[in-house]
């Protein structure tokens, strides 16, 4: 009898320590990105929202805000995450170094061999450590989704090798590693928030930009960017971020559900992105865009290589090699 009582008390205490019971927690959350509902970011976001709704029996509803509705670019929206004005955000690493400096290690050009290499690093211990570093910035980084390998596009010239692109005025993300790499390659890069890029291209303030196939496609850039070169100069991972305020307010079971479901939605999202790339590039070519497939990638790699030394005081050779040699 006494044993039963002690056991009963222990169970009761465990329930109390577990915090607010998940069955009672209810919330409506805002999920944002720079991209439209046609982009794989929002396909993944829809999947995540559906799974969470289903798995919490409708207790947690996630509303989607695509196309820069909640800010003119990824820096502004990441600030929104920090402050708790936005609950969830799919963002490239563009401006994230300003929030968690270690993330910039992923922005080096020609760091990843292929998608299999990417998945190994992102879903493994190196990726997890980079995500956990965001805690210091009051951000809960759930998992890695993707934007994809980035390619150079422009309105002026068909680019096959790095020399063809010399002097082009291009927009880069607000990212010091990318900026340095393009300067090194002899282009004229300007950092800019995503929400301003289309107008800047239309008004010819800039000649070009660089982004994965899905971004160019979802943004219908064919009228303003007639030259598309498959440079794949850098891989663009996309941390799926959550406001720490929102995360901490959830019961533990829901926190675990969010992390687990975000990995699942991320796997789905990356597959969706990759499976669609070939059809998209064919459609882009059919719009009268000159697509260069046989780019001399070595020429870009060689031209950008000095930046590894430029940033050697911030990112150790050992850490870079741990990523490069991951098997
Ligand atoms: O994350 O700003 C950019 O070029 C990003 O690649 C885009 O917003 C998707």
CSV table of C-alpha atoms and ligand atoms in Angstrom, one decimal:
chain,number,residue,atom,x,y,z
A,1,UNK,CA,0.0,0.0,0.0
A,2,UNK,CA,2.8,2.4,1.0
A,3,UNK,CA,4.7,1.5,-2.2
A,4,UNK,CA,1.6,2.3,-4.3
A,5,UNK,CA,1.3,5.6,-2.6
A,6,UNK,CA,5.0,6.5,-3.1
A,7,UNK,CA,4.7,5.5,-6.8
A,8,UNK,CA,1.5,7.6,-7.1
A,9,UNK,CA,3.3,10.6,-5.6
A,10,UNK,CA,6.2,10.2,-7.9
A,11,UNK,CA,4.0,10.1,-11.0
A,12,UNK,CA,2.2,13.2,-9.8
A,13,UNK,CA,5.4,15.1,-9.3
A,14,UNK,CA,6.7,14.0,-12.7
A,15,UNK,CA,3.5,15.4,-14.3
A,16,UNK,CA,3.9,18.7,-12.4
A,17,UNK,CA,7.6,19.0,-13.3
A,18,UNK,CA,6.7,18.4,-17.0
A,19,UNK,CA,5.1,21.9,-17.1
A,20,UNK,CA,1.9,22.8,-18.8
A,21,UNK,CA,0.2,19.7,-20.1
A,22,UNK,CA,0.4,19.7,-24.0
A,23,UNK,CA,-3.3,18.9,-24.1
A,24,UNK,CA,-4.1,22.4,-22.8
A,25,UNK,CA,-1.6,24.4,-24.9
A,26,UNK,CA,-3.0,26.2,-27.8
A,27,UNK,CA,-1.4,28.6,-30.2
A,28,UNK,CA,-1.6,30.3,-33.6
A,29,UNK,CA,1.9,31.0,-35.1
A,30,UNK,CA,3.3,33.1,-37.9
A,31,UNK,CA,5.7,31.5,-40.4
A,32,UNK,CA,7.5,33.8,-42.9
A,33,UNK,CA,9.9,33.8,-45.8
A,34,UNK,CA,11.1,36.0,-48.6
A,35,UNK,CA,9.7,33.5,-51.1
A,36,UNK,CA,6.3,32.9,-52.8
A,37,UNK,CA,4.1,29.8,-52.3
A,38,UNK,CA,5.7,28.4,-55.5
A,39,UNK,CA,9.1,28.1,-53.9
A,40,UNK,CA,10.2,24.9,-52.1
A,41,UNK,CA,10.5,27.0,-48.8
A,42,UNK,CA,6.8,27.4,-48.7
A,43,UNK,CA,6.1,23.9,-49.9
A,44,UNK,CA,8.1,22.7,-46.9
A,45,UNK,CA,6.4,25.3,-44.7
A,46,UNK,CA,2.9,24.0,-45.8
A,47,UNK,CA,4.0,20.4,-45.0
A,48,UNK,CA,5.3,21.4,-41.6
A,49,UNK,CA,2.1,23.4,-40.8
A,50,UNK,CA,-0.1,20.4,-41.9
A,51,UNK,CA,1.9,17.9,-39.9
A,52,UNK,CA,1.9,20.0,-36.7
A,53,UNK,CA,-1.8,20.7,-37.0
A,54,UNK,CA,-2.5,17.0,-37.5
A,55,UNK,CA,-0.2,15.8,-34.7
A,56,UNK,CA,-1.5,18.3,-32.2
A,57,UNK,CA,-5.2,17.7,-33.1
A,58,UNK,CA,-5.5,21.3,-34.2
A,59,UNK,CA,-4.1,22.8,-31.0
A,60,UNK,CA,-1.3,24.5,-32.9
A,61,UNK,CA,-2.1,26.4,-36.1
A,62,UNK,CA,0.6,27.8,-38.3
A,63,UNK,CA,-0.3,30.6,-40.7
A,64,UNK,CA,2.0,31.2,-43.7
A,65,UNK,CA,3.3,34.6,-44.7
A,66,UNK,CA,5.2,34.3,-48.0
A,67,UNK,CA,6.8,36.9,-50.3
A,68,UNK,CA,8.3,39.3,-47.8
A,69,UNK,CA,5.0,40.1,-46.2
A,70,UNK,CA,6.6,40.4,-42.8
A,71,UNK,CA,9.8,42.3,-43.8
A,72,UNK,CA,11.8,43.5,-46.7
A,73,UNK,CA,14.5,40.9,-46.4
A,74,UNK,CA,16.0,38.1,-44.3
A,75,UNK,CA,17.8,40.4,-41.9
A,76,UNK,CA,14.7,42.2,-40.9
A,77,UNK,CA,12.7,39.0,-40.5
A,78,UNK,CA,15.4,37.4,-38.4
A,79,UNK,CA,15.2,40.4,-36.1
A,80,UNK,CA,11.4,39.7,-36.0
A,81,UNK,CA,12.2,36.2,-34.8
A,82,UNK,CA,14.5,37.5,-32.2
A,83,UNK,CA,11.9,39.9,-30.9
A,84,UNK,CA,9.1,37.3,-31.1
A,85,UNK,CA,7.1,39.3,-33.7
A,86,UNK,CA,7.5,36.3,-36.1
A,87,UNK,CA,7.4,32.8,-34.7
A,88,UNK,CA,9.0,30.8,-37.6
A,89,UNK,CA,11.2,31.7,-40.5
A,90,UNK,CA,12.8,29.9,-43.4
A,91,UNK,CA,15.8,31.9,-44.3
A,92,UNK,CA,19.1,31.4,-46.2
A,93,UNK,CA,22.3,32.1,-44.3
A,94,UNK,CA,22.5,35.5,-46.0
A,95,UNK,CA,22.5,37.8,-43.0
A,96,UNK,CA,22.7,35.2,-40.3
A,97,UNK,CA,26.4,35.8,-39.5
A,98,UNK,CA,25.3,39.0,-37.8
A,99,UNK,CA,23.3,36.9,-35.4
A,100,UNK,CA,25.4,33.8,-34.9
A,101,UNK,CA,28.9,34.3,-36.4
A,102,UNK,CA,29.8,30.6,-36.6
A,103,UNK,CA,27.1,30.0,-39.3
A,104,UNK,CA,29.2,31.9,-41.9
A,105,UNK,CA,31.5,28.8,-42.2
A,106,UNK,CA,28.8,27.4,-44.5
A,107,UNK,CA,29.1,30.3,-46.9
A,108,UNK,CA,32.5,29.5,-48.4
A,109,UNK,CA,32.4,28.9,-52.1
A,110,UNK,CA,33.0,25.3,-53.4
A,111,UNK,CA,32.8,23.9,-49.9
A,112,UNK,CA,30.4,21.1,-50.7
A,113,UNK,CA,30.8,18.4,-53.4
A,114,UNK,CA,27.2,17.5,-53.9
A,115,UNK,CA,23.8,16.9,-52.3
A,116,UNK,CA,24.8,13.8,-50.4
A,117,UNK,CA,27.8,15.7,-48.9
A,118,UNK,CA,25.4,18.5,-47.9
A,119,UNK,CA,23.0,16.2,-46.2
A,120,UNK,CA,25.7,14.4,-44.3
A,121,UNK,CA,27.0,17.7,-42.8
A,122,UNK,CA,23.7,19.4,-42.2
A,123,UNK,CA,21.9,16.6,-40.5
A,124,UNK,CA,25.0,15.5,-38.6
A,125,UNK,CA,26.8,16.8,-35.5
A,126,UNK,CA,28.5,19.8,-37.3
A,127,UNK,CA,25.1,21.0,-38.5
A,128,UNK,CA,23.5,20.5,-35.0
A,129,UNK,CA,26.3,22.5,-33.4
A,130,UNK,CA,25.9,25.4,-35.8
A,131,UNK,CA,22.1,25.4,-35.1
A,132,UNK,CA,22.6,25.3,-31.3
A,133,UNK,CA,24.9,28.3,-31.5
A,134,UNK,CA,21.9,30.4,-32.3
A,135,UNK,CA,20.6,30.0,-28.7
A,136,UNK,CA,23.1,32.8,-27.8
A,137,UNK,CA,21.2,35.1,-30.1
A,138,UNK,CA,17.9,34.2,-28.5
A,139,UNK,CA,16.9,32.1,-31.5
A,140,UNK,CA,15.9,28.5,-31.6
A,141,UNK,CA,17.2,27.0,-34.9
A,142,UNK,CA,15.2,23.8,-35.4
A,143,UNK,CA,16.9,22.2,-38.4
A,144,UNK,CA,18.4,22.8,-41.8
A,145,UNK,CA,16.2,23.2,-44.9
A,146,UNK,CA,17.7,24.4,-48.2
A,147,UNK,CA,17.7,27.0,-50.8
A,148,UNK,CA,20.1,25.0,-53.0
A,149,UNK,CA,23.3,25.5,-55.0
A,150,UNK,CA,23.5,29.1,-56.2
A,151,UNK,CA,24.1,30.2,-59.8
A,152,UNK,CA,25.1,33.5,-61.4
A,153,UNK,CA,22.6,35.3,-63.7
A,154,UNK,CA,22.9,38.6,-65.4
A,155,UNK,CA,21.4,40.9,-68.1
A,156,UNK,CA,24.6,41.6,-70.1
A,157,UNK,CA,26.7,38.7,-71.1
A,158,UNK,CA,26.7,35.0,-71.5
A,159,UNK,CA,29.1,33.8,-68.8
A,160,UNK,CA,31.1,30.5,-69.2
A,161,UNK,CA,34.2,31.3,-67.2
A,162,UNK,CA,35.0,33.8,-64.5
A,163,UNK,CA,36.7,36.2,-66.8
A,164,UNK,CA,33.5,36.7,-68.8
A,165,UNK,CA,31.9,38.0,-65.6
A,166,UNK,CA,34.6,40.5,-64.7
A,167,UNK,CA,33.2,44.0,-63.8
A,168,UNK,CA,29.6,42.9,-63.6
A,169,UNK,CA,27.7,44.8,-61.0
A,170,UNK,CA,25.8,42.1,-59.0
A,171,UNK,CA,23.6,42.0,-55.9
A,172,UNK,CA,24.8,39.7,-53.2
A,173,UNK,CA,23.1,38.8,-49.9
A,174,UNK,CA,24.1,40.8,-46.9
A,175,UNK,CA,26.9,38.3,-46.2
A,176,UNK,CA,30.6,39.2,-45.8
A,177,UNK,CA,31.9,35.9,-47.1
A,178,UNK,CA,29.9,36.1,-50.3
A,179,UNK,CA,30.8,39.7,-50.8
A,180,UNK,CA,34.5,39.0,-50.4
A,181,UNK,CA,34.4,36.0,-52.7
A,182,UNK,CA,32.8,38.0,-55.6
A,183,UNK,CA,35.3,40.9,-55.1
A,184,UNK,CA,38.1,38.4,-55.3
A,185,UNK,CA,36.6,37.0,-58.5
A,186,UNK,CA,36.7,40.5,-60.1
A,187,UNK,CA,33.1,41.4,-60.0
A,188,UNK,CA,31.5,44.5,-58.5
A,189,UNK,CA,29.1,43.2,-55.7
A,190,UNK,CA,26.6,45.2,-53.7
A,191,UNK,CA,24.7,43.7,-50.7
A,192,UNK,CA,21.0,44.2,-50.8
A,193,UNK,CA,17.8,43.0,-49.1
A,194,UNK,CA,15.9,40.5,-51.2
A,195,UNK,CA,12.8,42.6,-51.4
A,196,UNK,CA,14.7,45.3,-53.4
A,197,UNK,CA,16.3,43.0,-56.0
A,198,UNK,CA,13.7,42.8,-58.7
A,199,UNK,CA,13.2,46.6,-58.9
A,200,UNK,CA,17.0,47.1,-58.9
A,201,UNK,CA,17.3,44.7,-61.8
A,202,UNK,CA,14.4,46.3,-63.7
A,203,UNK,CA,15.9,49.8,-63.2
A,204,UNK,CA,19.4,48.4,-64.2
A,205,UNK,CA,21.0,49.6,-61.0
A,206,UNK,CA,22.6,46.2,-61.0
A,207,UNK,CA,23.4,43.8,-63.9
A,208,UNK,CA,23.0,40.5,-62.1
A,209,UNK,CA,22.4,38.4,-59.0
A,210,UNK,CA,23.0,34.9,-57.9
A,211,UNK,CA,20.5,32.4,-56.4
A,212,UNK,CA,19.4,28.9,-56.8
A,213,UNK,CA,17.2,27.8,-59.8
A,214,UNK,CA,14.0,27.8,-57.6
A,215,UNK,CA,14.4,31.4,-56.5
A,216,UNK,CA,14.9,32.7,-60.1
A,217,UNK,CA,12.0,30.5,-61.2
A,218,UNK,CA,9.5,31.5,-58.4
A,219,UNK,CA,10.5,35.2,-58.9
A,220,UNK,CA,10.0,35.0,-62.7
A,221,UNK,CA,13.3,36.7,-63.5
A,222,UNK,CA,13.4,35.7,-67.2
A,223,UNK,CA,12.4,39.2,-68.3
A,224,UNK,CA,15.2,40.9,-66.5
A,225,UNK,CA,18.0,38.3,-66.4
A,226,UNK,CA,18.5,36.7,-69.9
A,227,UNK,CA,21.8,34.9,-69.0
A,228,UNK,CA,21.8,32.0,-66.6
A,229,UNK,CA,25.1,30.2,-65.9
A,230,UNK,CA,25.1,27.0,-63.8
A,231,UNK,CA,28.0,28.1,-61.7
A,232,UNK,CA,26.9,26.2,-58.5
A,233,UNK,CA,29.6,28.4,-56.8
A,234,UNK,CA,28.2,28.0,-53.3
A,235,UNK,CA,25.6,25.9,-51.5
A,236,UNK,CA,22.9,27.9,-49.8
A,237,UNK,CA,21.5,26.1,-46.7
A,238,UNK,CA,18.4,27.4,-45.0
A,239,UNK,CA,18.1,27.2,-41.2
A,240,UNK,CA,14.5,26.9,-40.1
A,241,UNK,CA,14.4,29.4,-37.3
A,242,UNK,CA,12.0,29.8,-34.4
A,243,UNK,CA,11.5,32.6,-31.9
A,244,UNK,CA,13.0,31.3,-28.6
A,245,UNK,CA,10.2,33.1,-26.8
A,246,UNK,CA,7.6,31.0,-28.6
A,247,UNK,CA,9.6,27.8,-28.3
A,248,UNK,CA,10.2,28.2,-24.6
A,249,UNK,CA,6.5,28.9,-24.0
A,250,UNK,CA,5.6,25.5,-25.4
A,251,UNK,CA,5.3,22.3,-23.3
A,252,UNK,CA,8.2,19.9,-23.6
A,253,UNK,CA,6.3,17.4,-25.7
A,254,UNK,CA,5.4,20.1,-28.3
A,255,UNK,CA,9.0,21.3,-28.4
A,256,UNK,CA,10.2,17.8,-29.2
A,257,UNK,CA,7.4,17.5,-31.8
A,258,UNK,CA,8.5,20.7,-33.5
A,259,UNK,CA,12.2,19.6,-33.7
A,260,UNK,CA,11.3,16.2,-35.0
A,261,UNK,CA,8.7,17.4,-37.5
A,262,UNK,CA,11.1,20.2,-38.7
A,263,UNK,CA,13.7,17.5,-39.7
A,264,UNK,CA,11.0,15.6,-41.5
A,265,UNK,CA,9.7,18.6,-43.4
A,266,UNK,CA,13.3,19.6,-44.2
A,267,UNK,CA,14.0,16.2,-45.8
A,268,UNK,CA,10.8,16.5,-47.8
A,269,UNK,CA,11.6,20.1,-48.7
A,270,UNK,CA,15.1,19.4,-50.0
A,271,UNK,CA,13.8,16.5,-52.1
A,272,UNK,CA,11.1,18.6,-53.6
A,273,UNK,CA,13.6,21.3,-54.4
A,274,UNK,CA,16.1,18.9,-56.1
A,275,UNK,CA,13.6,16.9,-58.0
A,276,UNK,CA,12.2,20.0,-59.6
A,277,UNK,CA,15.4,21.7,-60.7
A,278,UNK,CA,15.9,20.1,-64.1
A,279,UNK,CA,12.3,20.8,-65.3
A,280,UNK,CA,12.6,24.4,-64.0
A,281,UNK,CA,15.8,25.1,-65.9
A,282,UNK,CA,14.3,23.7,-69.1
A,283,UNK,CA,11.3,26.0,-68.7
A,284,UNK,CA,13.6,28.9,-68.0
A,285,UNK,CA,15.5,28.1,-71.2
A,286,UNK,CA,12.2,28.0,-73.1
A,287,UNK,CA,11.5,31.6,-72.1
A,288,UNK,CA,14.4,32.8,-74.3
A,289,UNK,CA,17.1,32.7,-71.5
A,290,UNK,CA,20.6,31.6,-72.5
A,291,UNK,CA,21.4,28.8,-70.1
A,292,UNK,CA,25.1,27.9,-69.9
A,293,UNK,CA,25.5,24.4,-68.5
A,294,UNK,CA,29.1,23.7,-69.2
A,295,UNK,CA,30.5,26.5,-67.0
A,296,UNK,CA,34.2,26.4,-66.2
A,297,UNK,CA,33.6,26.0,-62.5
A,298,UNK,CA,37.3,25.5,-61.9
A,299,UNK,CA,37.9,29.1,-63.0
A,300,UNK,CA,35.5,30.4,-60.4
A,301,UNK,CA,36.9,28.1,-57.7
A,302,UNK,CA,40.4,29.3,-58.4
A,303,UNK,CA,39.5,33.0,-58.4
A,304,UNK,CA,37.6,32.7,-55.2
A,305,UNK,CA,40.1,30.5,-53.3
A,306,UNK,CA,42.1,33.3,-51.6
A,307,UNK,CA,39.1,34.1,-49.3
A,308,UNK,CA,39.8,31.0,-47.3
A,309,UNK,CA,43.0,32.6,-46.1
A,310,UNK,CA,41.3,36.0,-45.7
A,311,UNK,CA,39.0,34.6,-43.1
A,312,UNK,CA,41.4,32.2,-41.5
A,313,UNK,CA,41.4,34.1,-38.2
A,314,UNK,CA,37.7,33.6,-37.9
A,315,UNK,CA,37.3,30.0,-39.2
A,316,UNK,CA,40.0,27.5,-38.5
A,317,UNK,CA,41.4,25.3,-41.2
A,318,UNK,CA,40.5,22.3,-39.1
A,319,UNK,CA,36.9,23.3,-38.9
A,320,UNK,CA,36.7,23.9,-42.7
A,321,UNK,CA,38.5,20.6,-43.4
A,322,UNK,CA,36.1,18.8,-41.1
A,323,UNK,CA,33.3,19.9,-43.4
A,324,UNK,CA,35.1,19.3,-46.6
A,325,UNK,CA,36.3,15.9,-45.7
A,326,UNK,CA,33.0,14.7,-44.1
A,327,UNK,CA,32.2,11.2,-45.4
B,1,LIG,O1,16.4,32.7,-49.1
B,1,LIG,O2,18.2,36.8,-50.5
B,1,LIG,C1,18.4,35.8,-51.2
B,1,LIG,O3,19.1,35.9,-52.2
B,1,LIG,C2,18.0,34.4,-50.7
B,1,LIG,O4,18.6,33.4,-51.4
B,1,LIG,C3,16.5,34.3,-50.9
B,1,LIG,O5,15.8,35.3,-50.2
B,1,LIG,C4,15.9,33.0,-50.4
